[in-house]
Short mmCIF file of C-alpha atoms in Angstrom, two decimals:
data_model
loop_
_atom_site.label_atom_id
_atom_site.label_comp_id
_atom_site.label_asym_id
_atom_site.label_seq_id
_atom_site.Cartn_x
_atom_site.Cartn_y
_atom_site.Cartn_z
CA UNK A 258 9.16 8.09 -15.69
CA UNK A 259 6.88 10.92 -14.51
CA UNK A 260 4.36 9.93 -16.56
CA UNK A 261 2.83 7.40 -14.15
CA UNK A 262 2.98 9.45 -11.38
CA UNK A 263 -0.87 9.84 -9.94
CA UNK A 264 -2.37 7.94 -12.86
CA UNK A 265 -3.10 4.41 -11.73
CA UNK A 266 -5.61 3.54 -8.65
CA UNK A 267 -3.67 1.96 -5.78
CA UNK A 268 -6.21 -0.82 -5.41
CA UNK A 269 -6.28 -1.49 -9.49
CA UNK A 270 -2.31 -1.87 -8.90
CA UNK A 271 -2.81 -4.14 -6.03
CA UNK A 272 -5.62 -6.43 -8.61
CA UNK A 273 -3.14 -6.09 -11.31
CA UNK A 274 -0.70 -7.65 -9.09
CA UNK A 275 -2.72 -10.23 -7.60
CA UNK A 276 -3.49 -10.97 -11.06
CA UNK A 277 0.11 -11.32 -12.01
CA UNK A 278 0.65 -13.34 -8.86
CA UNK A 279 -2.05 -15.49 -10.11
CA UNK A 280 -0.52 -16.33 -13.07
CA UNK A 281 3.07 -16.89 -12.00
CA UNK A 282 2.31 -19.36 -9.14
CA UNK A 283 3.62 -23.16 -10.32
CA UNK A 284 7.23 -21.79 -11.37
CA UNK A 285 8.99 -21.90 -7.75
CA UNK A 286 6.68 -24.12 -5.55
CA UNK A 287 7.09 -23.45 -1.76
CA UNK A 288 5.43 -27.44 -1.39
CA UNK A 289 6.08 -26.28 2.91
CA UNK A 290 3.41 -23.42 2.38
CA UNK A 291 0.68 -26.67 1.87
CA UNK A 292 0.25 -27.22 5.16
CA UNK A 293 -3.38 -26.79 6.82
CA UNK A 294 -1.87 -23.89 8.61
CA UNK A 295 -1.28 -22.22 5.58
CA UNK A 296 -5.08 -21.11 4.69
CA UNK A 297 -6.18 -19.67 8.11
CA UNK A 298 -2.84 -17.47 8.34
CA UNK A 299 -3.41 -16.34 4.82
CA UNK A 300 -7.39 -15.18 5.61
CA UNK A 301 -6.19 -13.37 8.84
CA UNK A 302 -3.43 -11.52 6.66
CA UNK A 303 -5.66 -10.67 4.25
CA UNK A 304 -8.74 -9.26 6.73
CA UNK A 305 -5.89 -7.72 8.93
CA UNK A 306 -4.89 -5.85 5.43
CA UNK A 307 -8.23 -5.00 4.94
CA UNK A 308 -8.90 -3.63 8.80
CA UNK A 309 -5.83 -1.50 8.18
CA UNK A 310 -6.46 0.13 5.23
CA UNK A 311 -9.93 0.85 6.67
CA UNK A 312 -8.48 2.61 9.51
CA UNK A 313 -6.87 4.61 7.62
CA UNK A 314 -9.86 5.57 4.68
CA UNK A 315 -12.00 6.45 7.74
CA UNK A 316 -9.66 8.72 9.58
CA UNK A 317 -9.77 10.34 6.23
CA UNK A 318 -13.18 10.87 6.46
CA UNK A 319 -13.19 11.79 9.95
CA UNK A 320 -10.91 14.63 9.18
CA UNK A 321 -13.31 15.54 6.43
CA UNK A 322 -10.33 15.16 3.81
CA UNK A 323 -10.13 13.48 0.84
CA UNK A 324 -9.16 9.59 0.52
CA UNK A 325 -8.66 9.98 -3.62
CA UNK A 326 -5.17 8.89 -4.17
CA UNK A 327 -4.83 10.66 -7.79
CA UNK A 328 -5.71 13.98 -6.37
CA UNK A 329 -3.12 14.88 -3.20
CA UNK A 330 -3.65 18.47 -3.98
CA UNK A 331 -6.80 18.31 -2.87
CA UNK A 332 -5.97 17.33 0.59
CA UNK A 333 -7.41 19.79 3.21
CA UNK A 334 -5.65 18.74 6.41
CA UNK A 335 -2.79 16.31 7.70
CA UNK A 336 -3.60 13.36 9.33
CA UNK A 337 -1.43 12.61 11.67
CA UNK A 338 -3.72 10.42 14.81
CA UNK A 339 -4.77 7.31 15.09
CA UNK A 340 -3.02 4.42 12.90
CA UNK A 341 -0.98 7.58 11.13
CA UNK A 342 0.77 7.42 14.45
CA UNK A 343 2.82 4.20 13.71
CA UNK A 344 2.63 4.35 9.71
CA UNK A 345 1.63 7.28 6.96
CA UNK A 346 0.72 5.08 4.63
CA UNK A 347 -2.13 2.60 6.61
CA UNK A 348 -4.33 2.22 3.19
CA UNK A 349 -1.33 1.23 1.32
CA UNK A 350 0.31 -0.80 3.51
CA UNK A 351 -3.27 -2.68 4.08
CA UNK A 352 -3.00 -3.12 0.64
CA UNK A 353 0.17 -4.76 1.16
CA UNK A 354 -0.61 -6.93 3.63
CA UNK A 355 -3.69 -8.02 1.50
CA UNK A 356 -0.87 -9.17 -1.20
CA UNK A 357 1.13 -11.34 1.39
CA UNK A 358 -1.39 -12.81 2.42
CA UNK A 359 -2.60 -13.82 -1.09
CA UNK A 360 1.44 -14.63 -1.58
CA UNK A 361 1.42 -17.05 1.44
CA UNK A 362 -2.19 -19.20 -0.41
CA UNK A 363 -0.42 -19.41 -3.68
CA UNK A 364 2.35 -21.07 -1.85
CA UNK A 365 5.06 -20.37 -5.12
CA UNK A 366 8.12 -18.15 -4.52
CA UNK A 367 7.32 -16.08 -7.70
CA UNK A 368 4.03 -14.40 -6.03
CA UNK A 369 5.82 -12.67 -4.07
CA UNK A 370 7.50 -10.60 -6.59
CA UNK A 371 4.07 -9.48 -6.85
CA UNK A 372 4.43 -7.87 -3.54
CA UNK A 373 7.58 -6.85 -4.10
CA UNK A 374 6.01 -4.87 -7.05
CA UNK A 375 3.29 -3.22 -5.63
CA UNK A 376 5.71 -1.94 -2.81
CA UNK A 377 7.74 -0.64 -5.21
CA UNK A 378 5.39 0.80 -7.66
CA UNK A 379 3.24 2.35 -4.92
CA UNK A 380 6.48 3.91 -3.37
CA UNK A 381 8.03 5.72 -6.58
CA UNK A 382 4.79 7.14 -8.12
CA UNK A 383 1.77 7.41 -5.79
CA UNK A 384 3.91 8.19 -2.31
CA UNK A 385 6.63 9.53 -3.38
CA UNK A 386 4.50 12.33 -5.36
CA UNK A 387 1.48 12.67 -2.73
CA UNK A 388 4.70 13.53 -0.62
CA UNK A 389 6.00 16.06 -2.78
CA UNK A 390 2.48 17.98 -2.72
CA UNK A 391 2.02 17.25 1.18
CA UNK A 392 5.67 18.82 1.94
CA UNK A 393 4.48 21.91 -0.49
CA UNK A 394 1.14 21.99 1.13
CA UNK A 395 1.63 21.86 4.81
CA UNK A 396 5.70 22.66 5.19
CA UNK A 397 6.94 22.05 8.27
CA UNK A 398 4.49 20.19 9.95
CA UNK A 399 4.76 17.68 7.17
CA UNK A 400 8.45 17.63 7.54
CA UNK A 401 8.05 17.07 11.39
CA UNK A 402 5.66 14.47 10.60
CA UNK A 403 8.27 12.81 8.18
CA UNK A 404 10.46 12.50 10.54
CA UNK A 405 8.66 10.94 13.48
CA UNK A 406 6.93 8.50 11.70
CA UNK A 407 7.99 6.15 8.85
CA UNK A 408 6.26 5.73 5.37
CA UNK A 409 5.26 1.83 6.09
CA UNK A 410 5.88 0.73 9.34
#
């Protein structure tokens, strides 16, 4: 399904799905996930999500490239320091980490399918694509790239 490829905002998928999440929490109660630990781990998740994906939007900028996900063509360099050392995909995998951590509040089983879609969303038609136009873009360096360091972690 092509069509979706490049067309939806990473960070309106990740609402959508916290929004889904939202709304299928009380089917599959995790009542262990109530405990007072619960809340502090889910903030720190959630602001360790954000600190990632930040990392990576500002290495971005610092490379004077852009950070709009529906546009990979217009990419002017590879990034390939800082947190793209251990993952390619920092902002998205922020993102993720957002989503557990919203997962582990809502304490149900079910919001994590919410996760579990973003991941797999984001992977088939925003980095699977961007990848496509990288690999025709920069060539071997992107290939090189590829293979030292993996798409998430």
């Amino acid at each position: 399904m092509k069509s979706l490829e490049l067309k939806i905002p990473p960070p309106l998928v990740a609402l959508l799905c916290v929004v889904l999440m939202w709304y299928m929490q009380g089917f599959y109660p995790l009542s262990w996930l109530t405990a007072a630990w619960v809340l502090p781990l889910a903030i720190a998740l959630a602001l360790v999500g954000i600190a990632v994906a930040s990392l990576g939007a500002n290495a971005f900028r610092r490379a004077h490239t852009t950070v709009h996900p529906l546009h990979p063509e217009q990419t002017s360099r590879l990034v390939t320091g800082g947190i793209y050392q251990r993952t390619r995909n920092p902002m998205y995998l922020g993102m993720a980490i957002v989503l557990l951590g919203v997962a582990l509040y809502l304490a149900d089983i079910t919001a994590y399918l919410g996760l579990a879609l973003f991941v797999r969303f984001i992977s088939r038609y925003q980095i699977e694509p961007e990848e496509r136009v990288l690999l025709e873009k920069f060539g071997a360096e992107f290939e090189a790239y590829q293979a030292q360091v993996r798409r998430w972690l």
